[in-house]
Short mmCIF file of C-alpha atoms in Angstrom, two decimals:
data_model
loop_
_atom_site.label_atom_id
_atom_site.label_comp_id
_atom_site.label_asym_id
_atom_site.label_seq_id
_atom_site.Cartn_x
_atom_site.Cartn_y
_atom_site.Cartn_z
CA MET A 1 -27.18 108.96 64.70
CA LEU A 2 -28.90 105.93 63.19
CA VAL A 3 -26.22 103.56 64.48
CA GLY A 4 -26.24 105.32 67.84
CA SER A 5 -29.99 104.83 68.17
CA MET A 6 -29.51 101.09 67.64
CA LEU A 7 -27.37 100.91 70.76
CA ASP A 8 -30.55 101.27 72.81
CA ASP A 9 -32.39 98.48 70.99
CA LYS A 10 -33.91 95.80 73.21
CA ASP A 11 -32.47 93.05 70.99
CA ASN A 12 -28.98 92.19 72.20
CA SER A 13 -27.83 91.12 68.72
CA VAL A 14 -28.81 94.53 67.29
CA ARG A 15 -26.75 96.28 69.98
CA ILE A 16 -23.75 94.05 69.25
CA GLN A 17 -23.98 94.74 65.50
CA ALA A 18 -24.25 98.48 66.20
CA LEU A 19 -21.06 98.28 68.28
CA ASN A 20 -19.33 96.31 65.51
CA THR A 21 -20.46 98.95 63.00
CA LEU A 22 -18.92 101.71 65.11
CA LYS A 23 -15.71 99.74 65.30
CA ALA A 24 -15.73 99.27 61.52
CA PHE A 25 -16.12 103.01 60.97
CA SER A 26 -12.80 103.58 62.68
CA GLY A 27 -11.07 101.56 59.95
CA ILE A 28 -11.91 103.97 57.12
CA ARG A 29 -8.55 105.53 56.33
CA LYS A 30 -9.85 108.88 55.07
CA PHE A 31 -11.78 109.59 58.24
CA ARG A 32 -9.83 107.41 60.64
CA LEU A 33 -8.77 109.91 63.31
CA LYS A 34 -12.06 111.79 63.48
CA ILE A 35 -14.16 108.64 63.42
CA GLN A 36 -11.88 106.80 65.90
CA VAL A 37 -11.83 109.74 68.61
CA GLN A 38 -15.76 109.94 68.23
CA ALA A 39 -16.35 106.13 68.23
CA ILE A 40 -14.01 105.60 71.16
CA ARG A 41 -15.59 108.46 73.11
CA LEU A 42 -19.03 106.96 72.52
CA LEU A 43 -17.89 103.45 73.44
CA SER A 44 -16.21 104.86 76.53
CA SER A 45 -19.45 106.42 77.64
CA LEU A 46 -21.39 103.23 76.84
CA ALA A 47 -18.87 101.16 78.84
CA GLN A 48 -20.26 102.79 81.96
CA LYS A 49 -23.64 101.15 81.35
CA ASN A 50 -23.64 97.81 83.15
CA ASP A 51 -26.00 96.18 80.67
CA LEU A 52 -23.67 96.92 77.71
CA LEU A 53 -20.32 96.18 79.33
CA TYR A 54 -20.19 92.49 78.43
CA ASP A 55 -21.28 93.21 74.85
CA ILE A 56 -18.55 95.81 74.46
CA LEU A 57 -15.90 93.56 76.00
CA ASN A 58 -16.96 90.66 73.77
CA CYS A 59 -16.80 92.68 70.51
CA GLN A 60 -14.23 91.31 68.10
CA VAL A 61 -11.22 93.49 67.42
CA HIS A 62 -8.40 93.26 64.91
CA SER A 63 -5.16 91.70 66.07
CA ASN A 64 -3.49 95.13 65.80
CA PHE A 65 -5.99 96.81 68.14
CA LEU A 66 -3.29 97.57 70.71
CA ASN A 67 -1.58 99.79 68.11
CA LEU A 68 -4.03 102.45 69.29
CA PHE A 69 -1.94 102.55 72.49
CA GLN A 70 1.30 103.56 70.77
CA ALA A 71 3.03 106.85 71.50
CA THR A 72 2.98 107.66 67.77
CA GLN A 73 -0.81 108.17 67.94
CA PRO A 74 -2.11 111.73 68.41
CA GLY A 75 -2.36 112.66 72.09
CA SER A 76 -6.09 113.32 71.91
CA LEU A 77 -6.74 109.83 70.53
CA LEU A 78 -4.43 108.24 73.10
CA PHE A 79 -6.23 110.01 75.92
CA GLU A 80 -9.65 108.76 74.71
CA VAL A 81 -8.37 105.20 74.22
CA LEU A 82 -6.82 105.21 77.68
CA LEU A 83 -10.01 106.58 79.23
CA PHE A 84 -11.94 103.81 77.45
CA ALA A 85 -9.54 101.16 78.80
CA GLU A 86 -9.83 102.59 82.31
CA ARG A 87 -13.63 102.50 82.21
CA LEU A 88 -13.63 98.93 80.90
CA SER A 89 -11.17 97.86 83.58
CA GLU A 90 -13.17 99.52 86.32
CA GLY A 91 -16.40 98.03 85.02
CA ARG A 92 -15.07 94.50 84.88
CA ASN A 93 -13.64 94.85 88.38
CA THR A 94 -16.94 95.74 90.04
CA SER A 95 -18.30 93.08 92.36
CA HIS A 96 -21.51 92.95 90.30
CA TYR A 97 -19.60 92.11 87.11
CA ARG A 98 -17.18 89.72 88.82
CA ALA A 99 -20.11 87.77 90.27
CA VAL A 100 -20.73 86.19 86.85
CA LYS A 101 -18.41 83.78 85.01
CA TRP A 102 -18.18 85.51 81.61
CA HIS A 103 -16.94 83.80 78.47
CA TYR A 104 -15.21 85.89 75.81
CA ASN A 105 -14.42 85.26 72.17
CA GLU A 106 -10.68 84.72 71.68
CA LYS A 107 -10.55 87.79 69.39
CA SER A 108 -12.61 89.93 71.74
CA LEU A 109 -11.76 93.35 73.10
CA HIS A 110 -11.54 91.75 76.55
CA GLU A 111 -8.84 89.33 75.40
CA ALA A 112 -6.93 92.07 73.56
CA LEU A 113 -6.86 94.27 76.66
CA PHE A 114 -7.02 91.93 79.63
CA GLY A 115 -6.34 88.41 78.32
CA ASP A 116 -3.32 86.30 79.19
CA GLU A 117 -1.64 87.11 75.87
CA SER A 118 -2.31 90.86 76.01
CA ARG A 119 0.63 93.24 75.71
CA LEU A 120 -1.35 96.15 77.17
CA ALA A 121 0.93 96.42 80.19
CA ASP A 122 3.94 97.05 77.95
CA ARG A 123 2.06 99.72 76.01
CA LEU A 124 0.92 101.45 79.18
CA LEU A 125 4.39 101.54 80.67
CA ALA A 126 5.69 103.16 77.47
CA LEU A 127 2.96 105.82 77.69
CA VAL A 128 3.91 106.84 81.23
CA ILE A 129 6.74 108.84 79.66
CA HIS A 130 4.62 110.33 76.85
CA PRO A 131 5.34 114.03 76.20
CA GLU A 132 1.73 115.02 76.93
CA GLU A 133 0.95 115.13 80.62
CA GLU A 134 -2.73 114.20 80.27
CA VAL A 135 -1.69 111.01 78.44
CA GLN A 136 0.81 110.20 81.20
CA ILE A 137 -1.80 110.71 83.91
CA GLN A 138 -4.42 108.65 82.09
CA ALA A 139 -1.92 105.82 81.46
CA CYS A 140 -1.20 105.78 85.21
CA LYS A 141 -4.94 105.65 85.97
CA VAL A 142 -5.32 102.60 83.73
CA ILE A 143 -2.36 100.93 85.44
CA VAL A 144 -3.96 101.53 88.84
CA SER A 145 -7.31 100.18 87.64
CA LEU A 146 -5.56 97.03 86.38
CA GLN A 147 -3.64 96.52 89.61
CA CYS A 148 -6.58 96.47 92.01
CA PRO A 149 -10.23 95.57 91.77
CA GLN A 150 -12.48 98.63 92.16
CA ASP A 151 -13.72 97.65 95.62
CA MET A 152 -10.14 97.44 96.88
CA GLN A 153 -8.81 100.67 95.36
CA VAL A 154 -9.70 102.61 98.46
CA ARG A 155 -7.17 100.49 100.36
CA PRO A 156 -4.48 99.57 97.82
CA SER A 157 -2.36 97.88 100.49
CA PHE A 158 -4.71 94.92 100.14
CA CYS A 159 -3.69 94.36 96.53
CA GLN A 160 -1.22 91.54 96.44
CA ALA A 161 1.69 91.61 94.04
CA SER A 162 1.11 87.96 93.16
CA HIS A 163 -2.13 88.97 91.45
CA SER A 164 -0.63 91.95 89.67
CA TYR A 165 -1.38 92.38 85.98
CA PHE A 166 2.16 93.68 85.51
CA ASP A 167 3.92 90.69 87.05
CA ARG A 168 3.19 88.49 84.03
CA GLU A 169 6.02 87.56 81.78
#
């Protein structure tokens, strides 16, 4: 609760450190699954707040962060991680967010998920055939959010294949 209360602090650096603390909690082996599902659920809800989106996307993550998107993870954790990715993707695709030229740390969550070197697309495609239907559906939702900016999702025919996230080699 103490860390959670710091997420509302007026000082941007305090909010960033609180987010980094939540991320660190998920690395404790003994409590990993419980702390991950809770931390990811909280971050997912915070990702919907426009004033925190950049801070969340610019948080540093370990190089193995995308391992959370593997089919070997528990379905409940996969669902929460996929929901988090969808909300981040939708948030960064809003016209309000796209109006600013953001700069991200090379080890940031943004780069891990949406950067040129990200392997998220491969992970998502593998999850489309996951045994749990809710994971399949959520993986498809993330794919759709990556394919088209939010303001164009109503009319997906406007999305051009040349700008597709999945066309990268």
